[in-house]
Amino acid sequence: MESMKMVEVDGNDFGSSVDPLPFARRYQIEALEKAIKENTIVYLETGSGKTLIAIMLLRYYAHLLRKPSPFIAVFLVPQVVLVTQQAKALKTHTDLKVGMYWGDMGVDFWDAASWRNEQVKNEVFVMTPAILLNGLRHSFFKLNRIKVLIFDECHHASGKHPYACIMKEFYHGQLHSNKSNLPRIFGMTASPIKTKGLNELMHSSSCFPIYIMLNGLRFWTFYQLFCRNLGTTLSHTCGKNLTELENLMNSKIYTSVSEDVLAEYVPFSTPKLTYYKEMNIPSTLFQSLSEKLVILKNKYEHSLERLNIMESTKESAKKKISKLFSAFLFCLNDLGIWLALQAAEFSVCDDMDICCWGRLDLSSEEIIKNFNKDASKLISTYMSSVQEHLVGDNLEADAESGFLTTKVICLIRSLLEYRHLKDLRCIVFVERVITAIVLQKLLSKLLPKLSGWEAGYIAGNASQLQSQSRRVQNALVDEFRNGTVNVIVSTSILEEGLDVQSCNLVIRFDPSATVCSFIQSRGRARMQNSDFLLMVRSGDDKTLSRLRTYLDSGKLMREETLRNASLPCAPLKSSLDEEEFYWVESTGAIVTLSSSIGLLYFYCSRLPSDGYFKPAPRCCINQLMETCTIYLPKSCPIQTVFVQGNSKTLKQLACLEACKQLHKSGALTDNLVPQIVEEEAVVAEDENMPYDDEHATYYPPELVNPSLEHSDIPYHCYLIKLDQKFEYEVPPEDIVLAVRSELEYDVGNINFDLQVDRGTMTVSMNYIGVIHLNVKTVLLCRKFQTTLLRVLIDRTIDKVKEAFDRCEGNNQMLDYLMLPTTKSRVIPPLIDWKCVGSVFFSHENSSNHMDCFLPRMHTRSGYVCACTLENSIVYTPHNSHLYCITGILGELNGNSFLSLENGGLLTYKEYYRLRHGIELKFDQEKLLKGKRIFVVQNYLQRCRQQKEKESSNTTVELPPELCVIFMSPISISIIYSFSFIPSIMHRIESLLLAANLKKMHLDDCKLNDVPTSKLLEAITTKHCQEEFHLESLETLGDSFLKYATSQQLFKTFQNHHEGLLSFKKDRIISNAALSKLGCDRKLPGFIRDGSFDPKKWMIAGDQSRSHAFDEEYLSNTRKIYISERRKMKRKRIADVVEALIGAFLSTGGERAALIFMKWLGINVDFVKIPYERDFPMILKRHVNVSYLESLLNYSFRDPSLLVEALTHGSYMLPEIPRCYQRLEFLGDAVLDYLVTIHLYHKYPGMSPGLLTDLRSASVNNDCYARSAVKAKLHQHILHSSQQLYKHIVDTVDSFDKLDLETTFGWESESTFPKVLGDVMESLAGAILVDSDYNKEVVFRSMRPLLEPLITPETMKLHPARELTELCQKKHYTIKRDIKSQNGKASVTIEVEANGVKYTHTSTSDKRTAIRMASNEVLKSLKESNCPDR
């Protein structure tokens, strides 16, 4: 195939040739050539490969679309189901990046930045047209950035369809402005005219009387005569419709010269007519049953009237009953009693989702279900169960009895005529959803036994009779393709676009409403030799004539298209020339009269709402005065809009004016979307921000020194005293810590406890002066501490020797010394240099002292004095163990008896010979008393198990000749004391990290000091398992951060509603935001997030392990070291940030916390800003001010704040311009903070985590709601919600059953209206504002309402948490099953304990259901005494 020469397009000379796909057909190449030259609509039959032409066109433009090009292509499809189908085809045949978009993705809530990201990422956008239309209106898309704009099924482009609006509002406007960079338009259709054909054309012609005159003739004679006389009219009307489409799309239609051209490639189905004689159910039967259905309908409508529910809910339920009633009557009359019964039974079963009709009151929902059940019972009385079962066995009898109509029987017989086909694929097209549902039931009953076929149905949910998901529909189409399903009964949803090439039979059970529907449904039969069966009632000449016209319409449209091919498209006025609009100059966003209503309702839908009030504009039109007033919800910055004008467009004018004013006030952005949409997008972007979870772990520079540069090295010495709070045979010795630089005072003078096996040991440290050491002495000290600590930690000689041999290096390393002290009471204490020298024990030195009177003994190190052995560490090669020698056993030698575990006796000599194969040579020498090396553990860990006494196998008797002396002299007290060194140094290292964090902060904030120990608490997580952690400070910091941010936003953005304020707050205090601020300040390196493991602890001077440190600068002058890298989640960093705020708040007050927050990057303050208000109202008309002031013990300077605090959003009186939502936003934060800080200061010794539990139990909506009911505040709430009134009444009725001694809401079996808790918070906010942000006044006023406040003694865990913790502790199995429907949740909790299952199910809102189910299971466990309580 020859390549085509390219022409210049949009001012771009491509300069190359396109290579069409090798399997492209001749007419496809012709269409592509035309589409490259000019805007084109391809009119070809279904199955002719129009999509392939579009793909080749995109391939031609691909080099203009490839990123980083700013240009894109857009492929529009009229149905969501086609998005994935067309996108898949594009991905198969191009290498372009394809994005798919539809409404359920939430694209309505995307902002400009979100769409910019998509345009940077993708090159072809496949979407439904409403998305592009909205995107153009909001200026998210620019027409001049779209190179190719494809319209699938472009015959929809008429009236107010998004296809037409895109062309009228944007394309033609820019075309008139002579803009050259417009997109190439490419349309695709199987029928360019969407009309009812003959009937429409006849009624539009001047020859209509001829039809009346000739109506008595035989139809075919009439038809020939009619066509001769009206051929010109039909042709003219058809041509007019085609021209209108071409002008609207600014495109010329391309089609094949005749069907013969396509027939070579595309199989056409054969149209066949099948007639049925109309015979409905007997009239007496129909009348009797329909009358009884009417009575039943009236009965249930009266039941609805008696319900105490909202009028809107009542009307909605009535409409649903009416819809069901109409569906039953339709089935009864058109399909027969059996199918009417199936319709009723379907409406009773779970498949008929009442919820798809919208939210209903539970009582009205029950009435609808009961109506369905009674209707089903009523219809079933007209046929016995036997008759019901035998339907279809005798079709004539079924017709006579009225069980099936002749139309249904005609369908069955028509299908059975194709039983000879081995691989039938049939689509039966029907008009109504209910018809599809019940016919499928009948066919599924009959076809398997008559022909072995299976049937299914596909229908949309426009009628709200079912809610079949796209997933289910796609699965059914797949089953149809592979032959699992043979017959699909479908509404028009399968007519358009869906690719079902395996279909070989189409039956029109109901006639097509338009020529387009006719052509498309015929085109579903894509197989060779397929049939298109048209069912027609005998004598229905009207339908027959319409079908004849449909059959001829394809030829007529093709002829008119070819006739007009040379005529240019006529200019079309932009719709913006004909209607008023508002245009934003900075972005190009636009709102028109026709789009203004939708935009205003969309804006209102994004305002804060609750279960009792959905904000929407209220429109009042005075037809006489031709005026319109729109009342907007109270959370809008504008309350009313008044316009005067043409009565036909009054509402549109008012909505357009409202949109203008909302934009000018900032409520709509420059893209004309609600401001909250942009805020949501920014928050989502922050949450999805790339995050590198690998962070450095810092090590304090005070303990690191690159090298030993001088011969005289000063060391600052700190005495570490160990105070043992229990009795033990080995007393600890003090230790000296020598470091190169003097430590901060609150690091060098510390006290803390170690949790030792036998009790508590208190560690205290204080500064004792400076010593100067030469390099040789330093290296000796390093070798001593490295060797001893390796002995204690590793307990194996190989690793100890390795460490000993590698202590001579002098590279960058940890540089501090841990030195033993003498037992003398000299102050400052003397360093025990003999002990330090024990690491270099030699046999020669030990043999030279002649003044000792103790006996000499044979060892593997030589013949030594017993005193050398008494205080030593020895190594026994026969078992590779290390021991401390604490004395000589004068009464035992090698010939003494050893008691064995089995009760037998052996001499030590015999034991070593038999057990180890060793023959003792000096069996007369006394045995040594050896003690196993102490086990080094994490003594900082909380809740360690304490031991009553030491294990019996910790001491052994050793023959001296088996021992190698490793260190001597060294006392067991020194060895014992050094076993605590890893835990002690870990705490000092941690304190030094906190001190470095403090110094880093003080570099910028000189006076904002805080105790180092408090910062250490703030950077220590629960995972460290120490006596303290950050949770209490985190809770405190979280509450202060929330309050400080909320009051700042409240004062700064006085016209923003609560939803906007909440999103702005989230941007500041979210985990993503806080973790970013923490990372920017390099906080992750300071965080302690794991339990201390002594085996991984770095020993100063030990070079047997790699301890390479990287340097990092915290500031220009402050350096720190990186010891390793680790992974850390965002939330952990955010928690530490909040805890640090809490640390500054708890020690330095609010000013210190604000300074620290500013240092982080959170700029808030407590500067007073006047609260602008203009409430011209008579207060006494709305609330009892004096009573409420006495209740609150506070006198308002501005009582309108009190009115605002009590006004719910549903209360629409215009003289109260605001509801309580903004004050609730502020009050929520201040109450949380006040209660939290009260608890923190009242219970200063509480364990970490208790503050969190107390706060959770005290600060929640249920507690506030109970307080509100106790104070009878519910009597003063201003609202106009019947549902809220009912909920409050129910709450008050059940209130007396609850325990009034606490403010817990966890005992209640129902949920409290959130409004009650909201009002408590809004009152706190009102008092805060009125008192010039005096928090003490707020707490003094609100505390009496909240009493009794929860204490550690009265606190109860939430049942769900208590149950979870119990199951974790006892290792019980717990399962939760949550099913949600219509706003209600059914929660089943099952716990298996010791082989017994405890189960409970609760139904309510999800939160309450979980609470109640957990509570009941807990009760059952306690009653069975299953857990240890």
mmCIF file of C-alpha atoms in Angstrom, residues 984-1243:
data_model
loop_
_atom_site.group_PDB
_atom_site.id
_atom_site.type_symbol
_atom_site.label_atom_id
_atom_site.label_comp_id
_atom_site.label_asym_id
_atom_site.label_seq_id
_atom_site.Cartn_x
_atom_site.Cartn_y
_atom_site.Cartn_z
ATOM 1 C CA ILE A 984 23.842 4.002 81.239
ATOM 2 C CA MET A 985 25.687 5.246 78.167
ATOM 3 C CA HIS A 986 22.619 4.732 75.962
ATOM 4 C CA ARG A 987 20.729 7.109 78.255
ATOM 5 C CA ILE A 988 23.604 9.618 78.205
ATOM 6 C CA GLU A 989 23.856 9.375 74.405
ATOM 7 C CA SER A 990 20.099 10.008 74.182
ATOM 8 C CA LEU A 991 20.333 13.003 76.498
ATOM 9 C CA LEU A 992 23.177 14.405 74.448
ATOM 10 C CA LEU A 993 21.067 14.071 71.293
ATOM 11 C CA ALA A 994 18.268 15.997 73.005
ATOM 12 C CA ALA A 995 20.820 18.593 74.114
ATOM 13 C CA ASN A 996 22.033 19.000 70.533
ATOM 14 C CA LEU A 997 18.445 19.455 69.378
ATOM 15 C CA LYS A 998 17.987 22.116 72.037
ATOM 16 C CA LYS A 999 21.199 23.910 70.998
ATOM 17 C CA MET A 1000 20.135 23.800 67.343
ATOM 18 C CA HIS A 1001 16.878 25.500 68.313
ATOM 19 C CA LEU A 1002 18.605 28.005 70.619
ATOM 20 C CA ASP A 1003 20.920 29.045 67.781
ATOM 21 C CA ASP A 1004 17.873 30.733 66.247
ATOM 22 C CA CYS A 1005 15.733 31.328 69.342
ATOM 23 C CA LYS A 1006 18.174 32.444 72.037
ATOM 24 C CA LEU A 1007 15.869 32.617 75.048
ATOM 25 C CA ASN A 1008 13.527 29.726 74.325
ATOM 26 C CA ASP A 1009 15.163 27.210 76.666
ATOM 27 C CA VAL A 1010 13.590 23.955 77.808
ATOM 28 C CA PRO A 1011 14.919 21.141 80.038
ATOM 29 C CA THR A 1012 16.872 18.552 78.077
ATOM 30 C CA SER A 1013 15.038 15.738 79.862
ATOM 31 C CA LYS A 1014 11.721 17.075 78.556
ATOM 32 C CA LEU A 1015 13.070 17.143 75.000
ATOM 33 C CA LEU A 1016 14.315 13.594 75.496
ATOM 34 C CA GLU A 1017 10.797 12.560 76.466
ATOM 35 C CA ALA A 1018 9.475 14.240 73.317
ATOM 36 C CA ILE A 1019 11.837 12.397 70.959
ATOM 37 C CA THR A 1020 11.340 8.984 72.609
ATOM 38 C CA THR A 1021 8.616 6.845 71.099
ATOM 39 C CA LYS A 1022 6.643 4.077 72.709
ATOM 40 C CA HIS A 1023 8.721 1.530 70.781
ATOM 41 C CA CYS A 1024 11.713 2.272 73.005
ATOM 42 C CA GLN A 1025 9.809 0.563 75.857
ATOM 43 C CA GLU A 1026 11.303 2.859 78.478
ATOM 44 C CA GLU A 1027 9.740 4.414 81.560
ATOM 45 C CA PHE A 1028 8.770 7.520 79.605
ATOM 46 C CA HIS A 1029 7.726 8.251 76.045
ATOM 47 C CA LEU A 1030 6.215 11.034 74.018
ATOM 48 C CA GLU A 1031 2.508 10.152 74.133
ATOM 49 C CA SER A 1032 1.458 12.582 76.873
ATOM 50 C CA LEU A 1033 3.446 15.444 75.345
ATOM 51 C CA GLU A 1034 2.124 14.520 71.892
ATOM 52 C CA THR A 1035 -1.464 14.728 73.174
ATOM 53 C CA LEU A 1036 -0.734 18.079 74.814
ATOM 54 C CA GLY A 1037 1.062 19.448 71.769
ATOM 55 C CA ASP A 1038 -1.635 18.194 69.410
ATOM 56 C CA SER A 1039 -4.367 19.983 71.348
ATOM 57 C CA PHE A 1040 -2.396 23.244 71.516
ATOM 58 C CA LEU A 1041 -1.434 23.106 67.845
ATOM 59 C CA LYS A 1042 -5.059 22.513 66.919
ATOM 60 C CA TYR A 1043 -6.238 25.410 69.076
ATOM 61 C CA ALA A 1044 -3.530 27.864 68.016
ATOM 62 C CA THR A 1045 -4.126 27.099 64.343
ATOM 63 C CA SER A 1046 -7.911 27.178 64.605
ATOM 64 C CA GLN A 1047 -8.083 30.539 66.366
ATOM 65 C CA GLN A 1048 -5.637 32.029 63.857
ATOM 66 C CA LEU A 1049 -7.681 30.818 60.883
ATOM 67 C CA PHE A 1050 -10.957 31.867 62.533
ATOM 68 C CA LYS A 1051 -9.704 35.423 62.998
ATOM 69 C CA THR A 1052 -7.904 35.696 59.661
ATOM 70 C CA PHE A 1053 -10.574 34.271 57.332
ATOM 71 C CA GLN A 1054 -13.767 35.698 58.712
ATOM 72 C CA ASN A 1055 -15.819 34.957 55.588
ATOM 73 C CA HIS A 1056 -14.700 31.337 55.228
ATOM 74 C CA HIS A 1057 -17.138 28.625 56.191
ATOM 75 C CA GLU A 1058 -16.239 25.785 58.522
ATOM 76 C CA GLY A 1059 -15.373 23.387 55.691
ATOM 77 C CA LEU A 1060 -12.779 25.760 54.260
ATOM 78 C CA LEU A 1061 -11.348 26.475 57.707
ATOM 79 C CA SER A 1062 -11.054 22.749 58.387
ATOM 80 C CA PHE A 1063 -9.152 22.122 55.162
ATOM 81 C CA LYS A 1064 -6.841 25.055 55.816
ATOM 82 C CA LYS A 1065 -6.240 23.671 59.303
ATOM 83 C CA ASP A 1066 -5.497 20.225 57.879
ATOM 84 C CA ARG A 1067 -2.920 21.731 55.552
ATOM 85 C CA ILE A 1068 -1.087 23.013 58.626
ATOM 86 C CA ILE A 1069 -1.506 20.201 61.146
ATOM 87 C CA SER A 1070 -1.794 17.076 58.992
ATOM 88 C CA ASN A 1071 0.783 14.348 59.410
ATOM 89 C CA ALA A 1072 2.111 15.098 55.931
ATOM 90 C CA ALA A 1073 2.556 18.801 56.733
ATOM 91 C CA LEU A 1074 4.109 18.240 60.159
ATOM 92 C CA SER A 1075 6.450 15.531 58.919
ATOM 93 C CA LYS A 1076 7.655 17.816 56.130
ATOM 94 C CA LEU A 1077 8.360 20.590 58.616
ATOM 95 C CA GLY A 1078 10.131 18.095 60.847
ATOM 96 C CA CYS A 1079 12.266 16.829 57.972
ATOM 97 C CA ASP A 1080 13.104 20.377 56.922
ATOM 98 C CA ARG A 1081 14.439 20.936 60.464
ATOM 99 C CA LYS A 1082 16.284 17.563 60.406
ATOM 100 C CA LEU A 1083 14.293 16.218 63.338
ATOM 101 C CA PRO A 1084 14.127 12.551 62.199
ATOM 102 C CA GLY A 1085 17.797 12.052 63.053
ATOM 103 C CA PHE A 1086 17.100 12.861 66.706
ATOM 104 C CA ILE A 1087 14.129 10.511 67.116
ATOM 105 C CA ARG A 1088 14.571 7.438 69.308
ATOM 106 C CA ASP A 1089 12.277 4.828 67.836
ATOM 107 C CA GLY A 1090 13.410 1.395 68.950
ATOM 108 C CA SER A 1091 14.161 -0.638 72.031
ATOM 109 C CA PHE A 1092 17.821 -0.528 73.058
ATOM 110 C CA ASP A 1093 19.745 -3.647 72.079
ATOM 111 C CA PRO A 1094 23.072 -3.902 73.994
ATOM 112 C CA LYS A 1095 24.457 -6.297 71.382
ATOM 113 C CA LYS A 1096 24.244 -3.552 68.753
ATOM 114 C CA TRP A 1097 25.621 -0.853 71.029
ATOM 115 C CA MET A 1098 28.856 0.804 69.831
ATOM 116 C CA ILE A 1099 31.722 0.504 72.327
ATOM 117 C CA ALA A 1100 34.103 3.432 72.432
ATOM 118 C CA GLY A 1101 37.506 2.333 71.140
ATOM 119 C CA ASP A 1102 36.241 -0.905 69.593
ATOM 120 C CA GLN A 1103 37.432 -1.152 66.006
ATOM 121 C CA SER A 1104 36.458 -4.769 65.503
ATOM 122 C CA ARG A 1105 33.166 -3.459 64.146
ATOM 123 C CA SER A 1106 32.684 -0.867 61.452
ATOM 124 C CA HIS A 1107 31.643 2.438 62.986
ATOM 125 C CA ALA A 1108 32.158 4.852 60.105
ATOM 126 C CA PHE A 1109 30.475 8.159 60.894
ATOM 127 C CA ASP A 1110 29.275 10.636 58.285
ATOM 128 C CA GLU A 1111 29.185 14.297 59.157
ATOM 129 C CA GLU A 1112 26.141 16.492 58.750
ATOM 130 C CA TYR A 1113 25.729 20.157 59.531
ATOM 131 C CA LEU A 1114 22.634 21.131 61.467
ATOM 132 C CA SER A 1115 23.484 24.743 60.739
ATOM 133 C CA ASN A 1116 26.440 26.657 59.357
ATOM 134 C CA THR A 1117 28.382 26.139 62.568
ATOM 135 C CA ARG A 1118 26.824 23.129 64.290
ATOM 136 C CA LYS A 1119 27.908 19.654 63.288
ATOM 137 C CA ILE A 1120 26.537 16.255 64.188
ATOM 138 C CA TYR A 1121 27.412 12.697 63.185
ATOM 139 C CA ILE A 1122 25.338 10.067 61.362
ATOM 140 C CA SER A 1123 25.751 6.561 62.757
ATOM 141 C CA GLU A 1124 23.330 4.751 60.417
ATOM 142 C CA ARG A 1125 20.261 5.167 58.241
ATOM 143 C CA ARG A 1126 16.801 3.765 59.013
ATOM 144 C CA LYS A 1127 13.241 3.846 57.719
ATOM 145 C CA MET A 1128 10.632 5.957 59.477
ATOM 146 C CA LYS A 1129 7.002 6.650 58.679
ATOM 147 C CA ARG A 1130 5.596 10.127 58.313
ATOM 148 C CA LYS A 1131 3.298 9.750 61.278
ATOM 149 C CA ARG A 1132 6.202 9.031 63.608
ATOM 150 C CA ILE A 1133 7.852 12.305 62.651
ATOM 151 C CA ALA A 1134 4.551 14.183 62.980
ATOM 152 C CA ASP A 1135 4.023 12.681 66.444
ATOM 153 C CA VAL A 1136 7.455 13.906 67.543
ATOM 154 C CA VAL A 1137 6.749 17.397 66.198
ATOM 155 C CA GLU A 1138 3.556 17.526 68.283
ATOM 156 C CA ALA A 1139 5.399 16.144 71.311
ATOM 157 C CA LEU A 1140 8.106 18.812 70.987
ATOM 158 C CA ILE A 1141 5.398 21.482 70.904
ATOM 159 C CA GLY A 1142 4.005 19.851 74.053
ATOM 160 C CA ALA A 1143 7.460 19.893 75.666
ATOM 161 C CA PHE A 1144 7.890 23.635 75.110
ATOM 162 C CA LEU A 1145 4.291 24.274 76.194
ATOM 163 C CA SER A 1146 4.574 22.245 79.409
ATOM 164 C CA THR A 1147 7.783 23.938 80.548
ATOM 165 C CA GLY A 1148 7.825 27.379 78.943
ATOM 166 C CA GLY A 1149 4.127 28.076 78.415
ATOM 167 C CA GLU A 1150 2.236 29.132 75.297
ATOM 168 C CA ARG A 1151 4.798 31.752 74.272
ATOM 169 C CA ALA A 1152 7.589 29.164 74.222
ATOM 170 C CA ALA A 1153 5.407 26.785 72.208
ATOM 171 C CA LEU A 1154 4.555 29.512 69.678
ATOM 172 C CA ILE A 1155 8.257 30.413 69.297
ATOM 173 C CA PHE A 1156 9.111 26.770 68.650
ATOM 174 C CA MET A 1157 6.230 26.463 66.157
ATOM 175 C CA LYS A 1158 7.452 29.550 64.326
ATOM 176 C CA TRP A 1159 10.952 28.037 64.223
ATOM 177 C CA LEU A 1160 9.391 24.955 62.617
ATOM 178 C CA GLY A 1161 7.548 27.066 60.059
ATOM 179 C CA ILE A 1162 4.079 27.302 61.615
ATOM 180 C CA ASN A 1163 3.345 31.004 61.827
ATOM 181 C CA VAL A 1164 0.470 31.547 64.238
ATOM 182 C CA ASP A 1165 -0.004 34.070 67.002
ATOM 183 C CA PHE A 1166 -2.542 35.212 69.564
ATOM 184 C CA VAL A 1167 -2.842 38.775 68.274
ATOM 185 C CA LYS A 1168 -6.396 40.023 68.732
ATOM 186 C CA ILE A 1169 -8.274 40.832 65.519
ATOM 187 C CA PRO A 1170 -11.758 42.394 65.710
ATOM 188 C CA TYR A 1171 -14.511 39.955 64.720
ATOM 189 C CA GLU A 1172 -16.599 41.792 62.131
ATOM 190 C CA ARG A 1173 -20.305 41.229 62.680
ATOM 191 C CA ASP A 1174 -23.494 42.893 61.580
ATOM 192 C CA PHE A 1175 -26.500 41.157 63.117
ATOM 193 C CA PRO A 1176 -29.453 43.583 63.143
ATOM 194 C CA MET A 1177 -31.915 41.420 65.060
ATOM 195 C CA ILE A 1178 -34.254 41.428 68.013
ATOM 196 C CA LEU A 1179 -32.556 38.787 70.138
ATOM 197 C CA LYS A 1180 -35.430 38.005 72.481
ATOM 198 C CA ARG A 1181 -37.480 36.828 69.520
ATOM 199 C CA HIS A 1182 -35.065 33.946 69.008
ATOM 200 C CA VAL A 1183 -33.466 32.862 72.302
ATOM 201 C CA ASN A 1184 -33.868 33.403 76.043
ATOM 202 C CA VAL A 1185 -30.635 35.342 76.516
ATOM 203 C CA SER A 1186 -30.914 35.940 80.271
ATOM 204 C CA TYR A 1187 -31.600 32.261 81.026
ATOM 205 C CA LEU A 1188 -28.718 31.040 78.893
ATOM 206 C CA GLU A 1189 -26.330 33.586 80.397
ATOM 207 C CA SER A 1190 -27.253 32.388 83.890
ATOM 208 C CA LEU A 1191 -26.797 28.777 82.767
ATOM 209 C CA LEU A 1192 -23.377 29.569 81.355
ATOM 210 C CA ASN A 1193 -22.485 31.937 84.206
ATOM 211 C CA TYR A 1194 -21.369 34.452 81.617
ATOM 212 C CA SER A 1195 -22.798 37.750 80.361
ATOM 213 C CA PHE A 1196 -22.329 38.349 76.652
ATOM 214 C CA ARG A 1197 -21.163 41.732 75.474
ATOM 215 C CA ASP A 1198 -22.466 40.750 72.038
ATOM 216 C CA PRO A 1199 -25.512 38.485 72.559
ATOM 217 C CA SER A 1200 -25.776 37.866 68.811
ATOM 218 C CA LEU A 1201 -22.881 35.444 69.271
ATOM 219 C CA LEU A 1202 -25.167 33.422 71.526
ATOM 220 C CA VAL A 1203 -27.831 33.328 68.798
ATOM 221 C CA GLU A 1204 -25.283 32.292 66.197
ATOM 222 C CA ALA A 1205 -23.988 29.539 68.492
ATOM 223 C CA LEU A 1206 -27.477 28.023 68.763
ATOM 224 C CA THR A 1207 -28.522 28.306 65.091
ATOM 225 C CA HIS A 1208 -28.427 25.132 63.008
ATOM 226 C CA GLY A 1209 -27.906 25.366 59.245
ATOM 227 C CA SER A 1210 -31.491 24.288 58.567
ATOM 228 C CA TYR A 1211 -32.880 27.425 60.250
ATOM 229 C CA MET A 1212 -33.299 29.664 57.207
ATOM 230 C CA LEU A 1213 -34.584 32.926 58.706
ATOM 231 C CA PRO A 1214 -32.752 35.674 56.794
ATOM 232 C CA GLU A 1215 -32.309 37.915 59.866
ATOM 233 C CA ILE A 1216 -29.867 35.360 61.309
ATOM 234 C CA PRO A 1217 -27.156 35.400 58.655
ATOM 235 C CA ARG A 1218 -24.893 32.739 60.172
ATOM 236 C CA CYS A 1219 -25.191 29.266 61.684
ATOM 237 C CA TYR A 1220 -23.052 27.789 64.440
ATOM 238 C CA GLN A 1221 -20.532 25.971 62.231
ATOM 239 C CA ARG A 1222 -17.705 28.541 62.425
ATOM 240 C CA LEU A 1223 -18.063 28.894 66.193
ATOM 241 C CA GLU A 1224 -18.182 25.105 66.488
ATOM 242 C CA PHE A 1225 -14.875 24.936 64.583
ATOM 243 C CA LEU A 1226 -13.297 27.302 67.088
ATOM 244 C CA GLY A 1227 -15.010 25.850 70.149
ATOM 245 C CA ASP A 1228 -14.013 22.303 69.282
ATOM 246 C CA ALA A 1229 -10.360 23.338 69.373
ATOM 247 C CA VAL A 1230 -10.542 25.429 72.544
ATOM 248 C CA LEU A 1231 -12.506 22.837 74.547
ATOM 249 C CA ASP A 1232 -10.114 20.105 73.467
ATOM 250 C CA TYR A 1233 -7.133 22.213 74.528
ATOM 251 C CA LEU A 1234 -8.647 23.347 77.829
ATOM 252 C CA VAL A 1235 -9.664 19.853 78.923
ATOM 253 C CA THR A 1236 -6.310 18.396 77.853
ATOM 254 C CA ILE A 1237 -4.179 20.958 79.672
ATOM 255 C CA HIS A 1238 -6.418 20.668 82.746
ATOM 256 C CA LEU A 1239 -5.860 16.909 82.860
ATOM 257 C CA TYR A 1240 -2.119 17.282 82.213
ATOM 258 C CA HIS A 1241 -1.599 19.632 85.143
ATOM 259 C CA LYS A 1242 -4.049 17.939 87.506
ATOM 260 C CA TYR A 1243 -2.443 14.502 87.183
#
